[in-house]
């Protein structure tokens, strides 16, 4: 699939013009909270934490990067909420494991909106613009990208060898 976005070419910063209505912050917050709680109560989340504890406990990690996870504030995008909930779980796991270490958390997606920026900030993630997400990847990073429309693994392999690539 190849997506095309309309861009405001009159401004210096080329911002996407959204065809769909962006949800209100309160609605996005509430929807994400529900999705996150459902994820955290599920068996898959427990298995994910168990896998992290058994396979990643020895890795020195100080950064989480979500690439092409989608927008929480655009309609019909439950995948974005699921991926973001997984990233929040990963952040919590690292905070518990390394209580004294600062963990930097970033999300980069061209579809992210100002509403996404606020909601992501509430859960400890900074929304960043391309190409910074790619440039942040290093051997102390966890990089997550599920079903992107860009070759994330290939690009990351050319830049760095992260501690974990999901």
mmCIF file of C-alpha atoms in Angstrom:
data_model
loop_
_atom_site.group_PDB
_atom_site.id
_atom_site.type_symbol
_atom_site.label_atom_id
_atom_site.label_comp_id
_atom_site.label_asym_id
_atom_site.label_seq_id
_atom_site.Cartn_x
_atom_site.Cartn_y
_atom_site.Cartn_z
ATOM 1 C CA UNK A 1 0.000 0.000 0.000
ATOM 2 C CA UNK A 2 1.184 3.502 -0.732
ATOM 3 C CA UNK A 3 -0.395 6.374 1.176
ATOM 4 C CA UNK A 4 -0.529 9.920 -0.099
ATOM 5 C CA UNK A 5 -1.110 12.882 2.194
ATOM 6 C CA UNK A 6 -2.067 16.426 1.359
ATOM 7 C CA UNK A 7 0.443 18.926 2.720
ATOM 8 C CA UNK A 8 0.147 22.645 3.411
ATOM 9 C CA UNK A 9 2.797 23.919 1.017
ATOM 10 C CA UNK A 10 2.230 27.577 1.896
ATOM 11 C CA UNK A 11 3.994 27.257 5.244
ATOM 12 C CA UNK A 12 7.695 26.750 5.842
ATOM 13 C CA UNK A 13 6.983 23.614 7.898
ATOM 14 C CA UNK A 14 5.075 21.250 5.616
ATOM 15 C CA UNK A 15 2.207 20.098 7.838
ATOM 16 C CA UNK A 16 -0.191 17.330 6.856
ATOM 17 C CA UNK A 17 -3.742 18.382 6.057
ATOM 18 C CA UNK A 18 -5.945 15.737 7.653
ATOM 19 C CA UNK A 19 -8.948 14.526 5.674
ATOM 20 C CA UNK A 20 -10.502 12.983 8.782
ATOM 21 C CA UNK A 21 -11.681 14.853 11.829
ATOM 22 C CA UNK A 22 -9.219 14.738 14.721
ATOM 23 C CA UNK A 23 -10.863 13.535 17.947
ATOM 24 C CA UNK A 24 -11.021 15.788 20.989
ATOM 25 C CA UNK A 25 -8.263 15.353 23.575
ATOM 26 C CA UNK A 26 -10.645 14.057 26.269
ATOM 27 C CA UNK A 27 -12.050 11.421 23.891
ATOM 28 C CA UNK A 28 -8.562 10.325 22.834
ATOM 29 C CA UNK A 29 -7.450 10.182 26.472
ATOM 30 C CA UNK A 30 -10.450 8.094 27.487
ATOM 31 C CA UNK A 31 -10.151 5.711 24.494
ATOM 32 C CA UNK A 32 -6.433 5.223 25.059
ATOM 33 C CA UNK A 33 -6.923 4.612 28.782
ATOM 34 C CA UNK A 34 -9.522 1.889 28.015
ATOM 35 C CA UNK A 35 -7.283 0.256 25.405
ATOM 36 C CA UNK A 36 -4.282 0.427 27.716
ATOM 37 C CA UNK A 37 -6.155 -1.148 30.646
ATOM 38 C CA UNK A 38 -7.461 -3.931 28.381
ATOM 39 C CA UNK A 39 -3.906 -4.556 27.153
ATOM 40 C CA UNK A 40 -2.429 -4.565 30.675
ATOM 41 C CA UNK A 41 -5.080 -7.008 31.937
ATOM 42 C CA UNK A 42 -4.546 -9.382 29.022
ATOM 43 C CA UNK A 43 -2.479 -12.531 28.793
ATOM 44 C CA UNK A 44 -0.383 -11.128 25.926
ATOM 45 C CA UNK A 45 0.902 -8.306 28.132
ATOM 46 C CA UNK A 46 1.855 -10.771 30.864
ATOM 47 C CA UNK A 47 3.686 -12.913 28.301
ATOM 48 C CA UNK A 48 5.411 -9.814 26.922
ATOM 49 C CA UNK A 49 6.694 -8.835 30.387
ATOM 50 C CA UNK A 50 7.808 -12.391 31.019
ATOM 51 C CA UNK A 51 9.718 -12.454 27.730
ATOM 52 C CA UNK A 52 11.345 -9.134 28.578
ATOM 53 C CA UNK A 53 12.372 -10.407 32.005
ATOM 54 C CA UNK A 54 13.881 -13.611 30.648
ATOM 55 C CA UNK A 55 15.439 -12.352 27.406
ATOM 56 C CA UNK A 56 16.173 -8.662 27.839
ATOM 57 C CA UNK A 57 17.118 -8.329 31.491
ATOM 58 C CA UNK A 58 20.832 -8.217 30.682
ATOM 59 C CA UNK A 59 20.576 -5.500 28.032
ATOM 60 C CA UNK A 60 21.582 -1.968 28.919
ATOM 61 C CA UNK A 61 18.642 0.088 27.602
ATOM 62 C CA UNK A 62 18.118 3.823 27.976
ATOM 63 C CA UNK A 63 15.841 4.666 25.048
ATOM 64 C CA UNK A 64 12.514 3.543 23.565
ATOM 65 C CA UNK A 65 11.597 4.539 20.017
ATOM 66 C CA UNK A 66 8.228 3.884 18.385
ATOM 67 C CA UNK A 67 8.287 4.327 14.612
ATOM 68 C CA UNK A 68 5.154 4.454 12.423
ATOM 69 C CA UNK A 69 2.809 3.491 15.272
ATOM 70 C CA UNK A 70 -0.079 5.612 14.004
ATOM 71 C CA UNK A 71 -2.152 8.416 15.463
ATOM 72 C CA UNK A 72 -4.272 7.999 18.581
ATOM 73 C CA UNK A 73 -6.497 10.916 17.577
ATOM 74 C CA UNK A 74 -7.575 9.851 14.088
ATOM 75 C CA UNK A 75 -10.673 7.658 13.690
ATOM 76 C CA UNK A 76 -10.514 3.862 13.310
ATOM 77 C CA UNK A 77 -6.970 3.439 14.539
ATOM 78 C CA UNK A 78 -7.064 0.880 17.348
ATOM 79 C CA UNK A 79 -3.668 -0.423 16.219
ATOM 80 C CA UNK A 80 -2.040 2.852 17.276
ATOM 81 C CA UNK A 81 -3.514 2.530 20.773
ATOM 82 C CA UNK A 82 -2.358 -1.093 21.071
ATOM 83 C CA UNK A 83 1.187 -0.299 19.960
ATOM 84 C CA UNK A 84 1.382 2.737 22.233
ATOM 85 C CA UNK A 85 0.085 0.664 25.169
ATOM 86 C CA UNK A 86 2.869 -1.858 24.492
ATOM 87 C CA UNK A 87 5.420 0.968 24.502
ATOM 88 C CA UNK A 88 4.057 2.275 27.818
ATOM 89 C CA UNK A 89 4.346 -1.247 29.276
ATOM 90 C CA UNK A 90 7.937 -1.439 28.069
ATOM 91 C CA UNK A 91 8.673 1.943 29.653
ATOM 92 C CA UNK A 92 7.138 0.809 32.971
ATOM 93 C CA UNK A 93 9.133 -2.445 32.888
ATOM 94 C CA UNK A 94 12.382 -0.529 32.323
ATOM 95 C CA UNK A 95 11.543 1.968 35.093
ATOM 96 C CA UNK A 96 10.953 -0.916 37.526
ATOM 97 C CA UNK A 97 14.117 -2.703 36.460
ATOM 98 C CA UNK A 98 16.424 0.336 36.412
ATOM 99 C CA UNK A 99 14.902 2.674 38.972
ATOM 100 C CA UNK A 100 17.773 5.151 38.970
ATOM 101 C CA UNK A 101 18.212 5.334 35.184
ATOM 102 C CA UNK A 102 16.582 7.896 32.910
ATOM 103 C CA UNK A 103 14.776 6.293 29.963
ATOM 104 C CA UNK A 104 14.122 8.522 26.953
ATOM 105 C CA UNK A 105 10.891 7.666 25.135
ATOM 106 C CA UNK A 106 10.096 8.833 21.600
ATOM 107 C CA UNK A 107 7.366 8.276 19.036
ATOM 108 C CA UNK A 108 7.687 9.332 15.406
ATOM 109 C CA UNK A 109 4.877 9.118 12.855
ATOM 110 C CA UNK A 110 3.919 11.601 10.135
ATOM 111 C CA UNK A 111 0.241 11.188 11.094
ATOM 112 C CA UNK A 112 0.705 12.363 14.690
ATOM 113 C CA UNK A 113 -1.345 15.412 15.616
ATOM 114 C CA UNK A 114 -1.087 18.061 18.353
ATOM 115 C CA UNK A 115 -3.653 16.030 20.352
ATOM 116 C CA UNK A 116 -1.360 12.987 20.105
ATOM 117 C CA UNK A 117 1.506 15.089 21.418
ATOM 118 C CA UNK A 118 -0.450 15.971 24.571
ATOM 119 C CA UNK A 119 -1.696 12.432 25.232
ATOM 120 C CA UNK A 120 1.742 10.911 24.604
ATOM 121 C CA UNK A 121 3.371 13.444 26.941
ATOM 122 C CA UNK A 122 0.999 12.296 29.702
ATOM 123 C CA UNK A 123 2.432 8.756 29.466
ATOM 124 C CA UNK A 124 6.060 9.889 29.253
ATOM 125 C CA UNK A 125 6.639 9.918 25.486
ATOM 126 C CA UNK A 126 7.941 12.754 23.369
ATOM 127 C CA UNK A 127 6.541 13.077 19.864
ATOM 128 C CA UNK A 128 9.400 13.749 17.452
ATOM 129 C CA UNK A 129 9.630 14.509 13.735
ATOM 130 C CA UNK A 130 11.378 12.649 10.951
ATOM 131 C CA UNK A 131 14.340 11.964 10.772
ATOM 132 C CA UNK A 132 15.083 12.266 14.491
ATOM 133 C CA UNK A 133 13.567 8.867 15.381
ATOM 134 C CA UNK A 134 15.917 7.117 12.995
ATOM 135 C CA UNK A 135 18.890 9.087 14.295
ATOM 136 C CA UNK A 136 18.086 8.297 17.944
ATOM 137 C CA UNK A 137 18.424 4.538 17.340
ATOM 138 C CA UNK A 138 21.576 3.050 18.860
ATOM 139 C CA UNK A 139 22.734 -0.087 20.669
ATOM 140 C CA UNK A 140 20.991 1.017 23.901
ATOM 141 C CA UNK A 141 17.574 1.386 22.228
ATOM 142 C CA UNK A 142 14.388 -0.570 21.913
ATOM 143 C CA UNK A 143 12.775 0.112 18.528
ATOM 144 C CA UNK A 144 9.150 -0.835 17.881
ATOM 145 C CA UNK A 145 7.422 -0.690 14.523
ATOM 146 C CA UNK A 146 4.523 -2.987 13.637
ATOM 147 C CA UNK A 147 3.410 -3.227 9.986
ATOM 148 C CA UNK A 148 4.919 0.070 8.829
ATOM 149 C CA UNK A 149 4.753 1.195 5.201
ATOM 150 C CA UNK A 150 8.503 1.888 5.264
ATOM 151 C CA UNK A 151 11.309 -0.706 5.553
ATOM 152 C CA UNK A 152 12.084 -0.020 9.222
ATOM 153 C CA UNK A 153 14.247 -3.101 9.872
ATOM 154 C CA UNK A 154 16.398 -2.416 6.831
ATOM 155 C CA UNK A 155 16.855 1.265 7.670
ATOM 156 C CA UNK A 156 17.631 0.549 11.336
ATOM 157 C CA UNK A 157 20.112 -2.178 10.326
ATOM 158 C CA UNK A 158 21.983 0.416 8.251
ATOM 159 C CA UNK A 159 22.107 2.881 11.155
ATOM 160 C CA UNK A 160 22.511 0.884 14.371
ATOM 161 C CA UNK A 161 22.056 -2.434 16.088
ATOM 162 C CA UNK A 162 19.460 -1.778 18.798
ATOM 163 C CA UNK A 163 19.275 -3.859 21.959
ATOM 164 C CA UNK A 164 15.742 -4.934 20.982
ATOM 165 C CA UNK A 165 13.885 -4.576 17.681
ATOM 166 C CA UNK A 166 10.173 -5.340 17.732
#
